[in-house]
């Protein structure tokens, strides 16, 4: 298939020179003593990858002897590798970790996992080294994933649609049943596992009528099939559930978490799920959020609601992911005292310490909703006694919907590196969610997936890089954007230095470009209501969603200060609270997120706000044009169908960025009456 189906697992054939460098290593696989589905996946992947890249068919044995072996081993096979590896290093491995070591004397490579999962991740690592043409000499590494939970949330509905999906339809469902293309799900599992992920919830967090029945015998056999596929790739299966299930499925007249019948209903239900899927991961719950049912209906709080479920899951080791995306979505725009940004912290912070051990709060990276730029959620680090996972959105809902190029790894890096000061300087978000600062039982990172059943998985082929990079970052948040980008480009398009340089640079600058021609200085929104695509400055301004910019003829921005605004800035730890509170220390890029300022306000760059808006919007379009011409220059170096598909997206992006530029610039010119210093065309 030519249109990107194989993604970064294309295992592109290597040149003769490259082949001769690696040939000595590629003859035989030594399998571990204990077989398992995960070991089998590792073996299959090695056979597939190596035959495709090197046209070598590996032999298989169970004893490590002679030369040219790829040795797959677990801690049970230590005698096979006796004297060749450092046993102290084995002791450093966690249940998914592995060590990889080259044995130059015998042209062999050892991949030793604490468990079979480590073998699988190590296998993908070895294949990545081959794909990127990295040296196999002198390898001596120990790898453990930094985050325990590395998850994806699919927002798939059983009718086949995907909420905020920009890549075709669901990979899992169609016509209110499971798809029968299990092979495609397997390929998806391979992709996710190769990037380092280990958990998937595959139905939408908005759980409608049919989806509510996923936890009934009507669908559980199919859920179990998906779980089988994922299990072979080290991935645990989770489902999103409807909080009102006791009413909708159980015929009870309440879903009150403190009601005995409700509690028993869930206990029985959970028991039933585990009869089908003994290692079921648990559930994701969107409760009391955007009209979804929840404990508020019964005068209970989120701890009551989640603990009730957690009790039912506890005997089976299951986890309850409880989303913190709770806010008033029926706000009156005239009401200036309510600030949606405050809501999650106001609801959840007071409950710290009240949640069961197997409840994990799932917190979006920012307090609003996955904008191109917003502050980080002040909940990170603020609940030392409550498990937390960070939620990103790989799906580009507000960042160009996979028609525009917007590579989000640099954004996620900034968020992970953001210092919360929760335990004084040096408490970045990555250290909160990886559990190194607080004694969390469960923690990690999750994200809304950007994939679907389009031939190339992600609509825009270059959007695959967001999915790949997301997984890599969850595995190791210390990887730089450049390293991740370099891997993805080489794995996907090969190692031609021109392609690597051009595509990498295009990806790395694309978030800034998108920000430049869309909503300025952290204010966000300004999109068309409902579908959220394309510019509409006042689209949400007089609506009920709490997403306002407050532009008038004098100025723009949301005053979230403690002194004169909504007080949101005060939810951060003091160092950050002070930085944001003060207009002079608030970073330019978030100025309008925290302050309402006149158009003539001078930024740190020396420009006025209005001139900054004009300049960035003109620049953004120029940058989009440059993206298109750089891509065009790669014709002949990229498979034709991928080249063409991406080119068409860039053509659209250029035109659409002009729409953004002209609407935004014109809007602010008309509001402010201030002309562009450079006299460019504003309508
Ligand atoms: O960003 C908003 C989306 C909704 C989504 C919601 C959420 C699943 O526009 O489509 O619903 O967030 O995260 O729950």
XYZ file of C-alpha atoms and ligand atoms in Angstrom:
697
model
C 0.000 0.000 0.000
C 1.417 3.321 -0.957
C -0.544 5.924 0.903
C 1.132 5.710 4.271
C -0.587 2.620 5.696
C 2.684 1.200 7.000
C 3.406 4.512 8.732
C 6.680 4.486 10.661
C 6.663 0.686 10.523
C 7.180 0.637 6.749
C 10.607 -0.987 7.221
C 11.884 0.541 4.005
C 14.421 -1.557 2.085
C 18.009 -0.568 2.793
C 20.805 0.191 0.366
C 23.478 -2.433 -0.355
C 26.054 -0.510 1.686
C 23.795 -0.308 4.691
C 22.936 -3.958 4.316
C 26.551 -5.007 4.379
C 27.091 -3.035 7.611
C 24.344 -4.864 9.417
C 24.523 -8.285 7.767
C 26.790 -9.805 10.427
C 24.125 -9.281 13.075
C 21.228 -10.641 11.121
C 21.047 -14.395 11.004
C 19.251 -15.982 13.893
C 16.806 -15.141 16.660
C 17.221 -16.893 19.985
C 13.880 -17.126 21.749
C 13.387 -17.094 25.495
C 12.528 -20.292 27.361
C 9.027 -19.164 28.124
C 6.808 -18.513 25.145
C 3.961 -15.992 25.258
C 1.801 -13.975 22.907
C 4.042 -10.992 23.553
C 7.187 -12.969 22.720
C 5.465 -14.132 19.588
C 4.678 -10.547 18.571
C 8.328 -9.659 19.097
C 9.458 -12.542 16.931
C 6.947 -11.738 14.186
C 7.982 -8.108 14.180
C 11.679 -8.928 13.900
C 11.058 -11.346 11.053
C 8.883 -8.836 9.252
C 11.144 -5.843 9.794
C 14.385 -7.546 8.917
C 13.110 -9.344 5.875
C 11.619 -6.108 4.584
C 14.691 -3.935 5.235
C 17.412 -6.463 4.462
C 15.731 -9.296 2.534
C 17.156 -11.699 5.086
C 15.029 -14.518 6.477
C 16.159 -15.062 10.049
C 16.368 -18.536 11.505
C 15.025 -19.290 14.947
C 16.559 -21.243 17.776
C 16.330 -21.570 21.496
C 20.023 -21.790 22.299
C 22.499 -18.979 22.113
C 25.548 -20.372 20.348
C 27.889 -19.352 17.557
C 27.655 -15.920 15.977
C 25.031 -13.538 14.596
C 22.250 -13.885 17.113
C 19.535 -11.571 18.229
C 18.942 -12.938 21.699
C 15.534 -12.349 23.226
C 15.571 -13.157 26.917
C 13.807 -12.453 30.151
C 15.139 -12.567 33.654
C 14.381 -16.312 33.527
C 16.970 -16.836 30.812
C 19.939 -15.356 32.604
C 22.090 -18.458 32.189
C 21.899 -18.020 28.384
C 23.699 -14.711 28.678
C 25.839 -15.541 31.635
C 28.895 -13.304 31.883
C 27.742 -11.096 29.013
C 25.520 -8.755 30.931
C 25.810 -6.946 34.162
C 23.342 -8.426 36.654
C 23.146 -5.114 38.528
C 21.566 -3.706 35.427
C 18.958 -6.451 35.369
C 18.035 -5.411 38.878
C 17.364 -1.878 37.629
C 14.633 -3.010 35.253
C 10.957 -2.528 35.938
C 8.269 -4.796 34.529
C 8.357 -3.118 31.121
C 12.039 -2.239 31.006
C 14.808 -3.919 29.064
C 18.472 -3.819 28.519
C 20.151 -4.083 25.175
C 23.752 -5.012 24.758
C 25.913 -5.760 21.783
C 28.368 -8.615 21.980
C 30.944 -7.644 19.340
C 32.898 -10.917 19.704
C 29.986 -12.853 18.298
C 28.201 -10.150 16.292
C 25.202 -10.606 18.543
C 22.700 -8.394 20.281
C 21.033 -9.244 23.560
C 17.635 -7.849 24.414
C 16.740 -8.773 27.940
C 13.484 -7.711 29.505
C 12.454 -8.198 33.066
C 9.307 -9.655 31.496
C 8.196 -10.426 27.960
C 6.934 -6.847 27.646
C 10.478 -5.601 27.948
C 11.439 -7.906 25.090
C 8.754 -6.359 22.910
C 9.795 -2.762 23.622
C 13.422 -3.754 23.163
C 12.589 -5.363 19.848
C 10.992 -2.190 18.594
C 14.045 -0.311 19.817
C 16.370 -2.568 17.858
C 14.228 -2.207 14.750
C 14.285 1.552 15.213
C 18.084 1.504 15.339
C 18.096 -0.406 12.071
C 15.476 1.831 10.479
C 17.374 4.983 11.409
C 20.690 3.333 10.480
C 22.245 3.797 13.893
C 25.270 1.827 14.949
C 24.848 -1.553 16.627
C 28.420 -1.573 17.917
C 28.972 -0.851 21.606
C 25.345 -0.773 22.602
C 24.919 -1.039 26.316
C 21.684 0.500 27.463
C 19.095 0.139 30.175
C 15.660 1.465 29.344
C 12.689 1.784 31.642
C 9.594 3.737 30.698
C 9.419 6.896 32.791
C 5.646 6.833 32.983
C 3.714 3.891 34.278
C 0.501 4.646 32.355
C 1.023 5.571 28.695
C -2.425 5.676 27.257
C -4.622 6.661 24.357
C -8.289 7.578 24.504
C -10.127 6.929 21.277
C -13.240 9.047 20.946
C -14.928 6.433 18.739
C -18.673 5.935 18.589
C -20.279 2.662 17.637
C -22.010 4.144 14.601
C -18.494 4.460 13.196
C -18.099 8.187 13.688
C -15.255 9.600 15.745
C -15.810 12.631 17.925
C -13.243 15.202 16.806
C -11.916 12.632 14.366
C -10.172 13.932 11.259
C -8.986 10.674 9.727
C -12.044 8.938 8.416
C -14.150 6.668 10.567
C -13.554 4.453 13.545
C -10.979 1.677 13.471
C -13.144 -0.249 15.918
C -16.812 0.198 15.069
C -19.267 0.574 12.256
C -23.072 0.365 12.079
C -23.376 -0.061 15.825
C -21.206 -3.133 16.011
C -17.538 -4.008 15.972
C -15.728 -3.878 12.657
C -14.533 -7.244 11.440
C -11.162 -5.978 10.285
C -9.250 -7.328 13.257
C -6.014 -7.220 11.251
C -6.211 -3.480 11.038
C -6.587 -3.274 14.808
C -3.532 -5.469 15.096
C -1.541 -3.108 12.901
C -2.738 -0.253 15.047
C -1.578 -2.132 18.143
C 1.841 -2.608 16.528
C 2.110 1.109 15.883
C 1.109 2.078 19.397
C 3.352 -0.461 21.021
C 6.323 0.530 18.859
C 5.951 4.098 20.096
C 5.887 2.894 23.708
C 2.195 3.010 24.665
C 0.610 0.431 26.972
C -3.067 1.334 27.428
C -6.067 2.131 25.228
C -9.662 3.075 25.991
C -11.315 2.622 22.643
C -14.736 4.231 22.917
C -15.668 7.875 23.251
C -15.804 9.443 26.714
C -19.234 10.711 25.698
C -20.917 7.341 26.085
C -24.216 7.270 24.252
C -26.971 4.676 24.246
C -25.415 1.855 22.243
C -21.941 2.367 23.668
C -23.340 2.084 27.176
C -23.927 -1.565 26.310
C -20.255 -2.307 25.682
C -20.145 -3.639 29.234
C -22.960 -6.121 28.599
C -22.790 -9.689 27.237
C -24.023 -8.345 23.908
C -20.634 -6.760 23.235
C -18.215 -8.096 25.837
C -17.102 -11.016 23.628
C -15.999 -8.477 21.021
C -14.367 -6.261 23.607
C -12.469 -9.375 24.664
C -11.301 -9.914 21.091
C -9.889 -6.414 20.918
C -8.286 -6.969 24.308
C -6.645 -10.150 22.952
C -5.153 -8.225 20.068
C -3.882 -5.446 22.285
C -2.569 -7.830 24.933
C -0.195 -9.389 22.433
C 1.366 -5.933 22.113
C 1.596 -5.198 25.808
C -1.443 -2.923 25.732
C -4.225 -3.036 28.314
C -7.798 -2.434 27.310
C -10.079 0.075 29.013
C -13.581 1.312 28.242
C -15.361 4.584 28.781
C -18.563 4.048 30.698
C -21.828 5.846 31.238
C -22.198 6.937 34.833
C -25.938 6.342 34.630
C -25.513 2.679 33.610
C -27.356 1.363 36.685
C -30.409 3.181 35.368
C -29.915 2.625 31.661
C -28.724 -0.965 31.773
C -29.760 -2.115 35.211
C -33.264 -0.726 35.363
C -32.637 0.941 38.725
C -34.244 4.279 39.384
C -31.064 5.964 40.555
C -27.321 6.072 39.965
C -26.659 7.617 43.370
C -23.181 6.455 44.352
C -24.176 6.038 47.993
C -27.189 3.872 47.228
C -26.631 0.221 48.212
C -28.369 -1.145 45.122
C -26.261 1.003 42.859
C -23.083 -0.104 44.584
C -24.054 -3.750 44.277
C -25.079 -3.346 40.688
C -21.626 -2.056 39.814
C -19.914 -4.788 41.791
C -21.772 -7.453 39.851
C -21.201 -5.646 36.591
C -17.476 -5.379 37.125
C -17.279 -9.038 38.075
C -18.996 -9.888 34.821
C -16.554 -7.783 32.775
C -13.611 -9.638 34.311
C -15.146 -12.971 33.383
C -14.661 -11.965 29.766
C -11.392 -10.067 30.146
C -9.389 -11.195 33.155
C -6.801 -8.446 32.760
C -9.230 -5.666 31.891
C -7.619 -2.297 32.688
C -10.589 -0.352 34.019
C -12.730 2.580 32.968
C -12.629 6.210 31.930
C -15.437 8.377 33.245
C -16.651 11.743 32.031
C -19.147 12.661 34.708
C -20.972 15.914 35.365
C -19.321 17.357 32.322
C -21.026 18.778 29.252
C -24.385 17.222 30.099
C -23.026 13.786 30.956
C -24.585 12.246 34.058
C -22.674 12.151 37.325
C -22.859 12.268 41.095
C -23.961 15.937 41.227
C -27.483 14.846 40.307
C -27.695 13.160 43.710
C -26.002 15.892 45.674
C -22.782 13.830 45.871
C -19.290 14.926 44.933
C -16.662 13.489 42.632
C -14.967 11.525 45.386
C -18.263 9.787 46.229
C -18.840 9.067 42.552
C -15.428 7.711 41.678
C -14.826 5.820 44.917
C -17.999 3.851 44.442
C -16.700 2.586 41.083
C -13.202 2.145 42.451
C -14.503 -0.191 45.126
C -16.051 -2.398 42.490
C -12.787 -2.500 40.515
C -10.465 -2.874 43.453
C -10.647 -6.689 43.820
C -9.614 -7.073 40.170
C -6.823 -4.521 40.114
C -8.796 -2.220 37.808
C -8.395 1.544 37.647
C -10.971 4.329 37.424
C -9.836 7.317 35.353
C -12.016 10.193 36.457
C -11.886 13.212 34.186
C -11.547 16.696 35.648
C -13.061 18.440 32.630
C -15.895 19.705 34.813
C -17.211 23.239 34.307
C -20.400 25.169 33.804
C -21.218 24.863 30.114
C -24.368 26.933 30.466
C -22.745 30.179 31.408
C -24.234 33.585 30.701
C -21.736 35.699 28.769
C -22.873 38.737 30.731
C -21.702 37.106 33.952
C -18.111 38.245 34.463
C -17.661 36.533 37.823
C -17.552 32.971 36.503
C -14.307 31.837 34.891
C -14.274 28.443 33.228
C -10.495 28.257 33.661
C -10.977 28.084 37.435
C -13.472 25.258 37.404
C -11.391 22.058 37.585
C -9.262 23.351 40.440
C -12.254 24.700 42.322
C -14.066 21.379 42.036
C -11.242 18.956 42.698
C -8.543 20.567 44.825
C -10.684 20.565 47.992
C -11.139 16.791 47.620
C -7.434 15.934 47.827
C -6.976 12.878 50.022
C -10.544 11.673 49.634
C -10.060 9.461 46.593
C -9.438 5.727 46.723
C -6.075 4.373 45.671
C -7.297 3.092 42.338
C -8.901 6.374 41.262
C -6.783 8.488 38.947
C -7.779 12.035 38.124
C -7.412 12.731 34.419
C -6.489 16.370 33.883
C -6.308 18.152 30.541
C -3.003 19.931 30.020
C -4.639 23.332 30.220
C -7.557 24.737 32.201
C -9.631 25.522 29.098
C -9.548 23.042 26.249
C -6.537 22.078 24.154
C -6.005 25.505 22.619
C -2.983 26.316 20.486
C -1.676 28.101 23.578
C -3.001 28.321 27.115
C -1.615 28.144 30.621
C -1.034 24.728 32.192
C -3.612 23.316 34.563
C -2.875 24.506 38.099
C -4.045 21.114 39.397
C -0.696 19.523 38.534
C 1.173 19.190 41.770
C -1.675 20.715 43.745
C -3.128 17.383 44.914
C -0.254 15.517 46.552
C -2.548 12.782 47.851
C -4.404 12.059 44.631
C -3.218 10.024 41.628
C -3.032 12.098 38.471
C -2.652 11.538 34.742
C -2.091 14.346 32.292
C -4.375 14.394 29.232
C -3.100 15.728 25.895
C -5.020 15.899 22.642
C -3.193 14.339 19.719
C -6.312 14.912 17.630
C -5.907 18.424 16.243
C -9.327 19.735 17.181
C -8.182 23.322 17.721
C -4.899 23.075 15.868
C -5.874 22.666 12.245
C -7.842 19.417 12.290
C -5.118 17.500 10.478
C -5.617 19.645 7.396
C -3.024 22.102 8.644
C 0.401 20.925 9.719
C 0.780 21.446 13.441
C 3.388 19.295 15.090
C 2.589 19.285 18.779
C 5.656 17.663 20.329
C 7.262 21.054 21.090
C 4.043 22.170 22.801
C 3.898 19.024 24.921
C 7.563 19.367 25.809
C 6.928 22.885 27.108
C 4.047 21.618 29.204
C 5.976 18.659 30.621
C 8.930 20.905 31.426
C 6.781 23.587 33.063
C 7.898 24.072 36.637
C 4.902 23.944 38.963
C 6.959 24.832 42.055
C 4.756 22.332 43.896
C 7.777 21.312 45.951
C 9.761 24.443 45.314
C 11.884 25.006 42.239
C 12.394 21.857 40.189
C 8.929 20.298 40.239
C 8.118 20.173 36.531
C 4.854 18.629 35.424
C 6.703 15.609 34.034
C 7.982 14.852 37.531
C 4.469 15.140 38.948
C 2.852 12.759 36.493
C 5.697 10.242 36.479
C 5.160 9.798 40.201
C 8.656 10.768 41.269
C 7.518 13.635 43.498
C 4.418 12.261 45.170
C 3.636 8.736 46.319
C 1.045 8.035 43.661
C -0.146 4.474 43.128
C -1.050 5.132 39.510
C 0.025 7.986 37.262
C 1.227 8.821 33.792
C -0.018 10.401 30.605
C -3.022 9.860 28.383
C -4.200 11.550 25.194
C -7.007 11.778 22.711
C -5.974 9.844 19.623
C -5.775 11.363 16.148
C -6.234 8.174 14.168
C -9.009 6.645 12.109
C -9.568 4.285 9.229
C -8.124 6.551 6.538
C -5.530 4.608 4.590
C -2.774 6.647 6.237
C -4.350 6.497 9.738
C -4.213 10.234 10.457
C -5.633 12.041 7.422
C -2.561 14.230 7.008
C 0.345 11.821 6.685
C 2.611 14.179 8.603
C 0.143 14.064 11.524
C 1.397 10.525 12.149
C 4.394 12.239 13.707
C 2.171 13.544 16.509
C 0.974 10.042 17.327
C 4.447 8.554 17.203
C 5.986 11.414 19.143
C 3.283 11.279 21.774
C 4.143 7.670 22.532
C 7.866 8.371 22.611
C 7.388 11.282 25.018
C 5.291 9.208 27.386
C 8.073 6.644 27.416
C 10.770 9.233 27.926
C 9.868 12.884 28.408
C 13.557 13.790 28.280
C 13.782 13.063 24.558
C 14.117 16.315 22.649
C 11.666 17.327 19.941
C 14.559 17.110 17.499
C 15.419 13.523 18.432
C 11.824 12.379 18.114
C 11.367 14.174 14.828
C 14.551 12.730 13.405
C 13.447 9.203 14.303
C 10.007 9.598 12.816
C 11.180 11.098 9.561
C 13.862 8.485 9.026
C 11.559 5.602 9.899
C 8.787 6.915 7.661
C 10.636 8.356 4.675
C 14.144 6.920 4.899
C 17.474 8.525 5.625
C 18.021 10.801 2.607
C 19.581 13.819 4.358
C 17.619 16.325 2.294
C 14.298 14.740 3.229
C 15.322 14.409 6.856
C 16.395 18.040 7.095
C 13.442 19.523 5.242
C 10.673 17.474 6.833
C 12.164 17.813 10.319
C 12.419 21.576 10.080
C 8.933 21.828 8.648
C 7.511 19.823 11.534
C 9.453 21.627 14.233
C 8.325 25.115 13.227
C 4.729 24.290 12.396
C 3.116 24.844 15.797
C 4.472 28.394 15.932
C 3.278 29.000 12.396
C -0.212 27.824 13.248
C -0.242 30.027 16.326
C 0.946 32.998 14.286
C -2.008 33.116 11.938
C -4.706 32.045 14.415
C -5.722 33.445 17.801
C -3.046 35.668 19.324
C -1.158 35.845 22.606
C -2.857 32.983 24.398
C -6.410 34.282 24.154
C -7.589 31.168 22.294
C -10.867 30.253 20.609
C -11.999 32.624 17.802
C -13.154 29.537 15.904
C -16.448 28.585 14.334
C -18.807 27.115 16.904
C -19.458 23.362 17.039
C -16.979 22.030 14.499
C -14.238 24.409 15.657
C -12.618 24.796 12.251
C -11.663 28.129 10.762
C -11.768 31.701 12.052
C -14.779 33.297 13.692
C -13.581 35.900 16.167
C -16.906 36.340 17.929
C -18.097 32.796 17.265
C -18.185 32.016 20.963
C -18.213 35.541 22.354
C -21.899 35.717 23.272
C -22.354 32.000 23.816
C -22.703 29.883 26.954
C -19.398 28.029 26.919
C -17.298 30.406 28.982
C -14.754 31.033 26.242
C -14.506 34.784 25.769
C -11.856 37.272 24.609
C -13.645 40.503 25.592
C -12.290 42.546 22.675
C -13.721 46.067 22.449
C -12.501 49.271 20.797
C -9.854 49.852 23.433
C -8.386 46.456 24.171
C -8.614 42.702 24.491
C -7.929 39.800 26.867
C -9.277 38.087 29.955
C -8.361 39.561 33.318
C -7.610 36.473 35.377
C -5.574 38.287 38.018
C -6.331 38.121 41.709
C -6.210 41.899 42.065
C -8.821 42.893 39.517
C -9.907 39.766 37.667
C -11.309 36.301 38.193
C -8.536 35.211 40.553
C -7.510 32.286 38.389
C -3.825 33.315 38.471
C -3.907 32.679 42.204
C -4.505 28.968 41.699
C -0.834 28.438 40.822
C 1.939 28.053 43.360
C 3.216 31.493 44.453
C 6.160 31.793 42.044
C 3.933 31.224 39.020
C 0.972 33.077 40.490
C 3.119 36.192 40.876
C 4.627 35.852 37.440
C 1.200 35.694 35.794
C -0.430 38.247 38.070
C 1.946 40.995 37.055
C 1.501 42.248 33.529
C 5.219 43.032 33.348
C 6.339 39.506 34.170
C 3.574 37.591 32.412
C 5.103 36.009 29.291
C 3.950 37.681 26.073
C 2.600 34.453 24.636
C 0.063 34.205 27.477
C -0.559 37.891 27.967
C -4.181 37.866 26.834
C -4.888 34.662 28.724
C -4.187 36.524 31.973
C -4.706 40.214 31.267
C -7.019 42.596 29.510
C -4.794 45.246 27.927
C -5.131 48.142 25.495
C -4.151 47.515 21.884
C -1.326 49.968 22.423
C 0.143 47.952 25.297
C 3.840 47.318 24.631
C 4.974 43.700 24.637
C 8.411 42.635 25.801
C 9.338 42.428 22.163
C 8.847 46.223 22.020
C 5.834 45.909 19.713
C 2.334 46.988 20.578
C -0.304 44.288 20.894
C -2.074 45.459 17.754
C 1.122 45.557 15.712
C 2.017 42.098 17.015
C -1.338 40.798 15.822
C -0.821 42.243 12.347
C 2.788 41.101 12.081
C 2.265 37.537 13.244
C -0.691 37.102 10.937
C 1.222 38.265 7.893
C 4.220 36.179 8.928
C 2.108 33.117 9.583
C 0.785 33.103 6.032
C 4.291 33.544 4.624
C 5.438 30.611 6.737
C 2.541 28.470 5.496
C 3.535 29.323 1.939
C 7.061 28.321 2.732
C 5.850 24.973 4.107
C 4.156 24.336 0.816
C 7.160 25.230 -1.270
C 9.520 23.197 0.866
C 7.271 20.197 0.512
C 7.044 20.761 -3.241
C 10.815 20.637 -3.423
C 10.701 17.028 -2.207
C 8.834 15.738 -5.224
C 10.449 12.492 -6.349
C 11.882 11.819 -2.915
C 8.561 10.919 -1.264
C 6.226 8.161 -2.534
C 3.965 9.868 -5.108
C 0.634 9.284 -3.399
C 1.868 10.541 -0.057
C 3.554 13.465 -1.754
C 0.367 14.408 -3.542
C -1.915 13.954 -0.531
C 0.260 16.131 1.669
C 0.706 18.726 -1.071
C -3.046 19.111 -1.346
C -3.245 19.702 2.398
C -0.562 22.379 2.188
C -2.423 24.064 -0.663
C -5.490 24.192 1.530
C -3.467 25.349 4.524
C -2.075 28.311 2.593
C -5.513 29.441 1.454
C -7.065 28.868 4.841
C -4.260 30.684 6.652
C -5.078 33.731 4.493
C -8.668 33.467 5.624
C -7.481 33.479 9.222
C -5.096 36.382 8.608
C -7.622 38.559 6.884
C -10.479 37.923 9.259
C -8.392 38.473 12.372
C -6.541 41.506 11.059
C -9.680 43.111 9.701
C -11.585 42.470 12.887
C -8.940 44.174 15.025
C -8.364 47.008 12.602
C -12.081 47.773 12.646
C -12.296 47.460 16.428
C -9.226 49.529 17.201
C -9.022 51.942 14.303
C -5.254 51.617 14.478
C -3.506 51.191 11.138
C -0.746 48.702 10.367
C 2.613 50.488 10.628
C 3.724 48.721 7.501
C 0.615 49.605 5.542
C -0.114 46.108 4.348
C -3.487 45.139 2.949
C -6.159 44.962 5.634
C -9.781 44.885 4.537
O -12.831 19.650 23.592
C -14.089 19.262 23.948
C -14.607 18.665 22.686
C -15.692 17.667 22.930
C -15.166 16.640 23.923
C -14.816 17.347 25.225
C -14.203 16.428 26.255
C -15.563 14.291 24.082
O -15.041 19.703 21.848
O -16.007 17.079 21.708
O -16.067 15.595 24.159
O -13.862 18.340 24.969
O -12.985 16.429 26.367
O -14.916 15.731 26.936
